[in-house]
PDB file of C-alpha atoms and ligand atoms in Angstrom:
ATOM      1  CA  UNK A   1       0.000   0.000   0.000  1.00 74.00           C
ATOM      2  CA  UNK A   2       1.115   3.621  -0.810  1.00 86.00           C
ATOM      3  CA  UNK A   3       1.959   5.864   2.226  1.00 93.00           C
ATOM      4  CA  UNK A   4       1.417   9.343   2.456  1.00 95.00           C
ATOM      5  CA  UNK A   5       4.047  11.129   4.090  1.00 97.00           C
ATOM      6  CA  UNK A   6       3.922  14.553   5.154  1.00 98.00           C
ATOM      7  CA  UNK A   7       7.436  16.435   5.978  1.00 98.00           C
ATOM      8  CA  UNK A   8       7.857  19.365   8.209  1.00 97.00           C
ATOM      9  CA  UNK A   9      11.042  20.910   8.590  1.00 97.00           C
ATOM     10  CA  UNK A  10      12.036  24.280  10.862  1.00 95.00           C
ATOM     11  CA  UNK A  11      14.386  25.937  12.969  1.00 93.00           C
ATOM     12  CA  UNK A  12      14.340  25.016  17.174  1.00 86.00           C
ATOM     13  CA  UNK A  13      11.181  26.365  18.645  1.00 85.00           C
ATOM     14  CA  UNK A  14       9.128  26.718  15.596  1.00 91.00           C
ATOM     15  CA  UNK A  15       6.115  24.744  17.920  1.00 89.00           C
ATOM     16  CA  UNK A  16       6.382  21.715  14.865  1.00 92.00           C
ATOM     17  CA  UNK A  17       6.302  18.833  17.418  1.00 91.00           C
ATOM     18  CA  UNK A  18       3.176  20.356  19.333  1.00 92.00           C
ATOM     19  CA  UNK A  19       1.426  21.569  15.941  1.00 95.00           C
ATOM     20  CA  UNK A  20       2.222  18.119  14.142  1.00 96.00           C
ATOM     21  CA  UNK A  21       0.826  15.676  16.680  1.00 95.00           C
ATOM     22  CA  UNK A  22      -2.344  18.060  16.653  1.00 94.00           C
ATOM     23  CA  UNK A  23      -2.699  18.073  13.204  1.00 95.00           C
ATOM     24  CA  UNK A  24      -1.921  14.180  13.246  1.00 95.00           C
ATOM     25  CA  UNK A  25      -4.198  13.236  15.638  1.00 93.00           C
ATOM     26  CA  UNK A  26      -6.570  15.341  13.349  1.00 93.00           C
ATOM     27  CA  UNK A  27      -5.680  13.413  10.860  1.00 92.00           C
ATOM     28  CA  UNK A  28      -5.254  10.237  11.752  1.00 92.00           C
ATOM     29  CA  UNK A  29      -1.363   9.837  10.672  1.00 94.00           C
ATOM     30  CA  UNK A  30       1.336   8.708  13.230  1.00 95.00           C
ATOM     31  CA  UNK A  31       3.819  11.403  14.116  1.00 96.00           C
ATOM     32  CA  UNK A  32       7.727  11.056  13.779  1.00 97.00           C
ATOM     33  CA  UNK A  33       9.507  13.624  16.012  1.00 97.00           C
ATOM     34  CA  UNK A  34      13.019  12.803  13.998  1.00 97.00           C
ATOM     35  CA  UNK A  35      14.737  15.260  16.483  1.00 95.00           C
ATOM     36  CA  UNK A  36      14.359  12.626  19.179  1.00 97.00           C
ATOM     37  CA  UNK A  37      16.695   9.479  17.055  1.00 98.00           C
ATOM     38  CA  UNK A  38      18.952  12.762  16.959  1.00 97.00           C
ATOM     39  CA  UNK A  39      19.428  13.161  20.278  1.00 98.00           C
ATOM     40  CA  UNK A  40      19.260   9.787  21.014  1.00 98.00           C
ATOM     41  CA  UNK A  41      22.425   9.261  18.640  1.00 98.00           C
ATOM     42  CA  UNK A  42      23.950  12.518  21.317  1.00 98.00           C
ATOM     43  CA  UNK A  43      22.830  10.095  24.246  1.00 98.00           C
ATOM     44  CA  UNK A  44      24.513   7.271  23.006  1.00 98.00           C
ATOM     45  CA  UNK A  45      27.633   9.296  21.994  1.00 98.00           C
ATOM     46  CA  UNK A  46      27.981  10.794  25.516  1.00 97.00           C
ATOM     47  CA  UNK A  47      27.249   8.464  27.395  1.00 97.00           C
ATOM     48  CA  UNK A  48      29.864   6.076  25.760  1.00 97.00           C
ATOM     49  CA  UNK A  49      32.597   8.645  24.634  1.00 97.00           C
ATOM     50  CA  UNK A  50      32.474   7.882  21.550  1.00 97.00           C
ATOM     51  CA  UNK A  51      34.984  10.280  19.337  1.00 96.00           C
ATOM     52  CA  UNK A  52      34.091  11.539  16.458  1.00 93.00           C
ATOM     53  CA  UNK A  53      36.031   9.100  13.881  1.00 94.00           C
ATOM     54  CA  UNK A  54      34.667   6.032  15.348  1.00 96.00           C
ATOM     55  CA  UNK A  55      30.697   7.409  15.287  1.00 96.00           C
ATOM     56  CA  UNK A  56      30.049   5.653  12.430  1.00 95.00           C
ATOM     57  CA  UNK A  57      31.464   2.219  13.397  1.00 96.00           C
ATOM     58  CA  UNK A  58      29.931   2.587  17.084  1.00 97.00           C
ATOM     59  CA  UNK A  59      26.503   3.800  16.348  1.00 96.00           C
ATOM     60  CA  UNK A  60      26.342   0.310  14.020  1.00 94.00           C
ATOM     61  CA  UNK A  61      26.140  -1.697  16.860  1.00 93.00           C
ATOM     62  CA  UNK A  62      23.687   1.155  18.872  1.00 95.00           C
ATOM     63  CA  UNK A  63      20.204  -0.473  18.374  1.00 95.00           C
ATOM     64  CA  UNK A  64      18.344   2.685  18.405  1.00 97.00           C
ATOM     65  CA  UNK A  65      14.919   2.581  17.245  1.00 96.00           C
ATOM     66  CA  UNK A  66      11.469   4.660  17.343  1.00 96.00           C
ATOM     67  CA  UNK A  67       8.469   2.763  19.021  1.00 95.00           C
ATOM     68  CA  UNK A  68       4.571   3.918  18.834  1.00 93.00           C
ATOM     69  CA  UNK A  69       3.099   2.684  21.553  1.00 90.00           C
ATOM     70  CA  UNK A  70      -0.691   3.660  21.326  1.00 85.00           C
ATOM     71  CA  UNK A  71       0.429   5.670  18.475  1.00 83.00           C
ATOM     72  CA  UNK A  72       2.657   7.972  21.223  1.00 90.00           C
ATOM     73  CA  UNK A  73       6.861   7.659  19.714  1.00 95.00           C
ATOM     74  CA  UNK A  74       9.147   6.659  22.321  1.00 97.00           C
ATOM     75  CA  UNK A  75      12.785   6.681  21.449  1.00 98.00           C
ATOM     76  CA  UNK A  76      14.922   3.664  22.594  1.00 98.00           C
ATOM     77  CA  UNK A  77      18.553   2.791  22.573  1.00 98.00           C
ATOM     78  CA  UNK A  78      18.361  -0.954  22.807  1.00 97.00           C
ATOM     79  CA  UNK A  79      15.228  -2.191  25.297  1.00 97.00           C
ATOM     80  CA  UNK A  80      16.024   1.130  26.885  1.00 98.00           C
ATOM     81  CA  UNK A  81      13.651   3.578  26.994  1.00 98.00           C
ATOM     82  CA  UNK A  82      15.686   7.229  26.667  1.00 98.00           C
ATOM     83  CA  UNK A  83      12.508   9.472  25.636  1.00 97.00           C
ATOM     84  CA  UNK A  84      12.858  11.692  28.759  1.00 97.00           C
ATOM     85  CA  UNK A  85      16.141  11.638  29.303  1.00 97.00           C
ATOM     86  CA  UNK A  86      17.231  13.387  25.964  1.00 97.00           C
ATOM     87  CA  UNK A  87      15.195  16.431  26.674  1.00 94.00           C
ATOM     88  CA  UNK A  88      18.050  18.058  28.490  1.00 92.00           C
ATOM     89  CA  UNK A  89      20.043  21.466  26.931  1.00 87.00           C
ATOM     90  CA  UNK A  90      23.142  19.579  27.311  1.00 92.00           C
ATOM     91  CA  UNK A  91      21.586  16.752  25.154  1.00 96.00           C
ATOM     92  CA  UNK A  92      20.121  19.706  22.702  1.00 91.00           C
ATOM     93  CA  UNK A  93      23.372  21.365  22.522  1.00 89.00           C
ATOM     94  CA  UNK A  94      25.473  17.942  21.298  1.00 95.00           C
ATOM     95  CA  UNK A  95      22.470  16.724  19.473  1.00 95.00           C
ATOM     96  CA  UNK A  96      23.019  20.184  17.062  1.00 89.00           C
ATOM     97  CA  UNK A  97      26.928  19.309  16.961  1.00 92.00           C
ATOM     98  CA  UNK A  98      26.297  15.392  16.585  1.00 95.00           C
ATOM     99  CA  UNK A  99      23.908  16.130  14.028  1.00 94.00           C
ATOM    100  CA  UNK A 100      26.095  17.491  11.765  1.00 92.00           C
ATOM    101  CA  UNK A 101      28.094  14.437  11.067  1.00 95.00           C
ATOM    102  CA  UNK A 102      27.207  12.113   7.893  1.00 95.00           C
ATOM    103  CA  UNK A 103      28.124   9.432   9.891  1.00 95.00           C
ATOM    104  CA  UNK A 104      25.147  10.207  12.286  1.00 97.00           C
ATOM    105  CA  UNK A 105      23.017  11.116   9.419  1.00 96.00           C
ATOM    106  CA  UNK A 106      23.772   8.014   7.105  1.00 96.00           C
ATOM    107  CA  UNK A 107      22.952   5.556  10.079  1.00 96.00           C
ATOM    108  CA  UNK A 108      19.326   7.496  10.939  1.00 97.00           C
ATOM    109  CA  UNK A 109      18.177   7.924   6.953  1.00 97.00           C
ATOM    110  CA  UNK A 110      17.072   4.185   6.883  1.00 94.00           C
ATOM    111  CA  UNK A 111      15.209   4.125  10.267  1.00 94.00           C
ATOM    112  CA  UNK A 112      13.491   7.345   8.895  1.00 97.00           C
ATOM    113  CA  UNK A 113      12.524   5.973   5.564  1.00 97.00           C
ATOM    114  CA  UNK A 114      11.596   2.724   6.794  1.00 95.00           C
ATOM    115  CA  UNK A 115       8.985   4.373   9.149  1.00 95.00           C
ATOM    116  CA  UNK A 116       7.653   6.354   6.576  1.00 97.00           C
ATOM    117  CA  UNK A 117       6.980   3.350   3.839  1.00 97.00           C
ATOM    118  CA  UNK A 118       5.625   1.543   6.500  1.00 94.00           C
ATOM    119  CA  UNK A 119       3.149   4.772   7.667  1.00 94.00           C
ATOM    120  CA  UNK A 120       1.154   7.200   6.698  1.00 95.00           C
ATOM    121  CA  UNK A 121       3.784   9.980   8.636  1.00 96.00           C
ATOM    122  CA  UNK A 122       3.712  13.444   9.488  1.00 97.00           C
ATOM    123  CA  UNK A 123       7.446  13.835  10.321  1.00 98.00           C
ATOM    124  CA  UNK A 124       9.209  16.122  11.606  1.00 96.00           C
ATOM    125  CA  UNK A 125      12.971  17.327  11.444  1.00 95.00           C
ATOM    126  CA  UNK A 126      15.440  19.789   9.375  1.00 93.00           C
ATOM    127  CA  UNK A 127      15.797  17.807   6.176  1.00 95.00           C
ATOM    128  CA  UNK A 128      12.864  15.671   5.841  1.00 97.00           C
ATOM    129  CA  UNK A 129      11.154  17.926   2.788  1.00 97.00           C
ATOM    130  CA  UNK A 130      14.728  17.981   0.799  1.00 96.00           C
ATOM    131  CA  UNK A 131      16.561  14.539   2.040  1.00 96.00           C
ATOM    132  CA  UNK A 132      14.660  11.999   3.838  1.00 97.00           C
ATOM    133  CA  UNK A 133      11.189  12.264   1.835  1.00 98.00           C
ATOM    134  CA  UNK A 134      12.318  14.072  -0.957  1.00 97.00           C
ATOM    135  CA  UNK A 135       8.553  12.554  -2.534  1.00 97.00           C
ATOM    136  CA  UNK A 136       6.602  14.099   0.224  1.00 97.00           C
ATOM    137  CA  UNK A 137       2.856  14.440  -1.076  1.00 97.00           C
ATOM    138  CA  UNK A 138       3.205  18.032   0.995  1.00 98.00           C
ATOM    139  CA  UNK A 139       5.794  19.493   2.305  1.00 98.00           C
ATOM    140  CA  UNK A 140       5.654  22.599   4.957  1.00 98.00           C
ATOM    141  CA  UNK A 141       8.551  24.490   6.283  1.00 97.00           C
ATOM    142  CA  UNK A 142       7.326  25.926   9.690  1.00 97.00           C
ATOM    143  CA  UNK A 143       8.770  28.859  11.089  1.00 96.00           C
ATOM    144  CA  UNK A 144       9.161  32.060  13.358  1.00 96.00           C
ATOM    145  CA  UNK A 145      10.840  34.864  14.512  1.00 97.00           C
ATOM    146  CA  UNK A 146      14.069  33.762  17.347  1.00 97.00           C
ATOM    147  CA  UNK A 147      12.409  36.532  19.394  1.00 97.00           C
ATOM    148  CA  UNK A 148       9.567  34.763  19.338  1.00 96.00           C
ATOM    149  CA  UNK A 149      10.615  31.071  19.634  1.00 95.00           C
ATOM    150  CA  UNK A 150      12.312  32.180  22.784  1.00 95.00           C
ATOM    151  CA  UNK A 151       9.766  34.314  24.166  1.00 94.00           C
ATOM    152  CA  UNK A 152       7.532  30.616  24.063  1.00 91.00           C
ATOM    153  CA  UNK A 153      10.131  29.132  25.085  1.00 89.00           C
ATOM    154  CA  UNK A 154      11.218  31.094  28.423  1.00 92.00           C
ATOM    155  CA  UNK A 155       7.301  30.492  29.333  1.00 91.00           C
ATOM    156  CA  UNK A 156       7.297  26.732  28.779  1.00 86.00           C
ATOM    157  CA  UNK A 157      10.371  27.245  30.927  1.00 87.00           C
ATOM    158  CA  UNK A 158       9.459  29.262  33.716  1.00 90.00           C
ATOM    159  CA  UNK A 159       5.746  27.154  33.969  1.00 90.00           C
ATOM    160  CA  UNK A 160       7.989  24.471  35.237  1.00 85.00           C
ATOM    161  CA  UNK A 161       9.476  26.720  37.649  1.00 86.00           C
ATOM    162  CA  UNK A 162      13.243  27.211  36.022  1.00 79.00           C
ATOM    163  CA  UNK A 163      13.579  30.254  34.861  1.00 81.00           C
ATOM    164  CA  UNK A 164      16.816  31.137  33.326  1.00 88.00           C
ATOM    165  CA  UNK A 165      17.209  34.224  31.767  1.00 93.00           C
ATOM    166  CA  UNK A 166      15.773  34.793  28.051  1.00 95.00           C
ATOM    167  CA  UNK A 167      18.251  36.539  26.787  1.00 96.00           C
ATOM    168  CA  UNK A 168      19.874  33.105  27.556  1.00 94.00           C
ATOM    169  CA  UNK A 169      17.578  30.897  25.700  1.00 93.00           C
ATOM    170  CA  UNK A 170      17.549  33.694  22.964  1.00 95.00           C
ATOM    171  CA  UNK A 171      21.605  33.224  22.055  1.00 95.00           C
ATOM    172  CA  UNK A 172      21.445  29.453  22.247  1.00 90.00           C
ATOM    173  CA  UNK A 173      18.594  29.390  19.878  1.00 92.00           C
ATOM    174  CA  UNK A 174      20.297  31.698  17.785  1.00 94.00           C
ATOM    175  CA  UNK A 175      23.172  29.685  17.928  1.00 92.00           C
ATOM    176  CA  UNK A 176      21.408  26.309  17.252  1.00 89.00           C
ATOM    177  CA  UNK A 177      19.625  27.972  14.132  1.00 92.00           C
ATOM    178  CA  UNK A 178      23.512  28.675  12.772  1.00 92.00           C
ATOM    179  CA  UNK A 179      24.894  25.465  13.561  1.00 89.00           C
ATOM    180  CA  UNK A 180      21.898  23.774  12.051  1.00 88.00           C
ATOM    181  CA  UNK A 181      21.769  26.106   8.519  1.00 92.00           C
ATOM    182  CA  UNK A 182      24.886  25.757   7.771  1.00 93.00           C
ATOM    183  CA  UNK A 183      26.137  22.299   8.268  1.00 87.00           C
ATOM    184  CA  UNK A 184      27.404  20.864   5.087  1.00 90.00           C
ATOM    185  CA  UNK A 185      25.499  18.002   5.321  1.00 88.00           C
ATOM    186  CA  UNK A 186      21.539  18.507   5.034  1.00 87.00           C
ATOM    187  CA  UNK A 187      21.428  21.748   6.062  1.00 90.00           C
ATOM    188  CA  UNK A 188      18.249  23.142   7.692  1.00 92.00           C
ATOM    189  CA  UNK A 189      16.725  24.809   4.407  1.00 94.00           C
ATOM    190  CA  UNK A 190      13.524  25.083   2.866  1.00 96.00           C
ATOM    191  CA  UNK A 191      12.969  22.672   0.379  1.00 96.00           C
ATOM    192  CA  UNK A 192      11.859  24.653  -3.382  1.00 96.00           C
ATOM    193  CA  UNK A 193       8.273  22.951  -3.323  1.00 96.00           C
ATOM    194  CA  UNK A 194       7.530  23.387   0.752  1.00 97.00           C
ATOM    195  CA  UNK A 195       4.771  25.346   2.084  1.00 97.00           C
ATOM    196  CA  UNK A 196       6.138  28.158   3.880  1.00 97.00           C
ATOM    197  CA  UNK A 197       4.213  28.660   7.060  1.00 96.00           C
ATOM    198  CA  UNK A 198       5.397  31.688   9.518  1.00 96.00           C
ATOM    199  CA  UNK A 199       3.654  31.481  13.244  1.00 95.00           C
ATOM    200  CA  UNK A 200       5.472  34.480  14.509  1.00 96.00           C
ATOM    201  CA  UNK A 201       1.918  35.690  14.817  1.00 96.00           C
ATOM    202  CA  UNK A 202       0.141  32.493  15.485  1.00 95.00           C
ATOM    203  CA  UNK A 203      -1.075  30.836  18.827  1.00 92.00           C
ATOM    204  CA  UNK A 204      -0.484  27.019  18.465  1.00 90.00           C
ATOM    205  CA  UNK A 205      -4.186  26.053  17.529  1.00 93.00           C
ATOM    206  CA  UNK A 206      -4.183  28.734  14.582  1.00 95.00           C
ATOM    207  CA  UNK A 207      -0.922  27.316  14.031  1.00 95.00           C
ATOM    208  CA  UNK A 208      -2.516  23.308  13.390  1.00 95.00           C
ATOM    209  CA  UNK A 209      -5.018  25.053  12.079  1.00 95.00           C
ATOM    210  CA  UNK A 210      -2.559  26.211   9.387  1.00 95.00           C
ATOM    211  CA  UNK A 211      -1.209  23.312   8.671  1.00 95.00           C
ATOM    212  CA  UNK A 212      -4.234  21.069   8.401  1.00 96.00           C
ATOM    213  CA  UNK A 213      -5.093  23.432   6.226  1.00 96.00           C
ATOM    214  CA  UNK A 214      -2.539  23.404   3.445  1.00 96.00           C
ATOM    215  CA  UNK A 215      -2.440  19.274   4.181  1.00 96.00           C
ATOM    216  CA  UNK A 216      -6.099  19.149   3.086  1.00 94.00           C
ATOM    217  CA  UNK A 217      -5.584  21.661   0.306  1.00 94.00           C
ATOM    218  CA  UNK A 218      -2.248  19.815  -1.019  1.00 93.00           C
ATOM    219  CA  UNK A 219      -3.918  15.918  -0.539  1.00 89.00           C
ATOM    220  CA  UNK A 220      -7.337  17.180  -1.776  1.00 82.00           C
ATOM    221  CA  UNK A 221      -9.366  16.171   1.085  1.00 74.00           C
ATOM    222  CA  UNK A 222     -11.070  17.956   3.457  1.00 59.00           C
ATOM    223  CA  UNK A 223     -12.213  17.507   6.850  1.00 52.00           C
TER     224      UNK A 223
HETATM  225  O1  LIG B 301      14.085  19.008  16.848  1.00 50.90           O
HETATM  226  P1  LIG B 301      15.102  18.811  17.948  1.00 50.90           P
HETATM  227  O2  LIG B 301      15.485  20.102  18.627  1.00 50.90           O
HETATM  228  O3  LIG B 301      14.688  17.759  18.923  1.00 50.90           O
HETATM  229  O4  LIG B 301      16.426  18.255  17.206  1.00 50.90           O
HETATM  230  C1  LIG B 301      17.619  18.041  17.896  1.00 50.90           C
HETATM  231  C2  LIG B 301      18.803  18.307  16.952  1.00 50.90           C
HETATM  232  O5  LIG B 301      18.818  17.307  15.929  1.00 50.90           O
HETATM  233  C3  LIG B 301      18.788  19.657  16.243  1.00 50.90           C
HETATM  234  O6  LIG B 301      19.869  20.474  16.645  1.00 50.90           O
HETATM  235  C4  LIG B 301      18.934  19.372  14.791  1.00 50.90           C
HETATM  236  C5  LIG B 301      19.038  17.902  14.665  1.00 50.90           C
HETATM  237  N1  LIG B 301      18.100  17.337  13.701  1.00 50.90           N
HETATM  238  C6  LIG B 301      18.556  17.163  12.426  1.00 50.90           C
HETATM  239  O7  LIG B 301      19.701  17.518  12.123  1.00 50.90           O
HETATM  240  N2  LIG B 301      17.749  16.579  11.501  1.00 50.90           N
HETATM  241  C7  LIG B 301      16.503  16.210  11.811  1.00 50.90           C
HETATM  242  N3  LIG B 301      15.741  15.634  10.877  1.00 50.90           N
HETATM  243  C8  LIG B 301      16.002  16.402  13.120  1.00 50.90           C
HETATM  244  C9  LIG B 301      16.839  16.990  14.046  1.00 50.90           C
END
């Protein structure tokens, strides 16, 4: 059976992972945060102290793997479950670095497409729309202003009671958005045929609604 897969790429903060499962769930399509096999690959890296030259030859043997369990991804390295413990800045900042590697990249591209012949997807990353599902039926490149992504940012932040300064989380955003544009491999770049969608000026429902708009007007459908 033909899949349809649905790429959304964007800088750090855009609000893709919250607006894709929304609009998934809309739509009925599983949702591939791509981010998290990244940081994964950083966990595994880290924790084992790996050096760069031997990446390649070590992740080989690192069994990580995407699992949907009630259609919720949970990111594993082996039979353990790492899901929560990527989503640390440390794990961000190496994740960025890691990321940039082909190494890292050649060893994730199969688990990606694999999932996404397998699925109908909406995934998320940096270079699903021009890599990883170059054949996208639609592809969206989700954005806003670094002002912006850090303002939501610093309030996801200080809801949980840590509140470091925003002018903080404003430079390492910045800084992630260079590292990420202007890796030589895959890039963070909008592919030529992507939807360009800016929520600068969005809340995040306006934001789904946004995208399961241009999803229903690319596949045809409507709902
Ligand atoms: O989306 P995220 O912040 O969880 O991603 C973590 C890092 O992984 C980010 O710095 C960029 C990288 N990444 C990538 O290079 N390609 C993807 N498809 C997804 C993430």
């Amino acid at each position: 059976m033909k899949t349809i897969n649905i790429a959304i790429d964007g800088p750090a903060g855009a609000g893709k992972s919250t607006v894709a499962k929304m609009a998934a769930a809309k739509l009925g399509y599983i949702y591939v945060d791509t981010g998290a096999l990244y940081r994964a690959a950083a966990l595994f890296i880290t924790e084992n102290n790996i050096p760069d030259e031997k990446i390649g030859t070590a992740l080989k043997n690192s069994d990580i793997s995407l699992k949907f369990i009630d259609g919720v991804q949970r990111v594993f390295i082996g039979n353990r479950d790492v899901s929560e413990l990527i989503r640390t800045p440390e794990i961000s900042m190496v994740a960025s670095r890691t990321s940039a590697i082909p190494a890292v990249r050649a060893y994730l591209f199969e688990t990606q497409k694999k999932i996404a012949a397998e699925n109908n997807v909406i995934m998320d990353g940096r270079d699903i729309g021009t890599v990883v599902l170059p054949e996208a039926e639609v592809k969206i490149f989700l954005t806003a202003s670094a002002e912006k992504r850090a303002e939501r940012r610093y309030k996801e932040l200080a809801e949980k009671g840590d509140c470091p300064p925003y002018e903080d989380i404003l430079s390492d955003i910045i800084r992630r958005d260079y590292q990420d544009t202007h890796r030589d491999t895959a890039p963070l770049r909008q592919a030529e045929d992507a939807v360009l969608a800016d929520t600068t000026n969005l809340d995040l429902e306006q934001s789904a609604e946004e995208i399961i708009r241009i999803i229903n007007e690319k596949t045809g459908s409507e709902s």
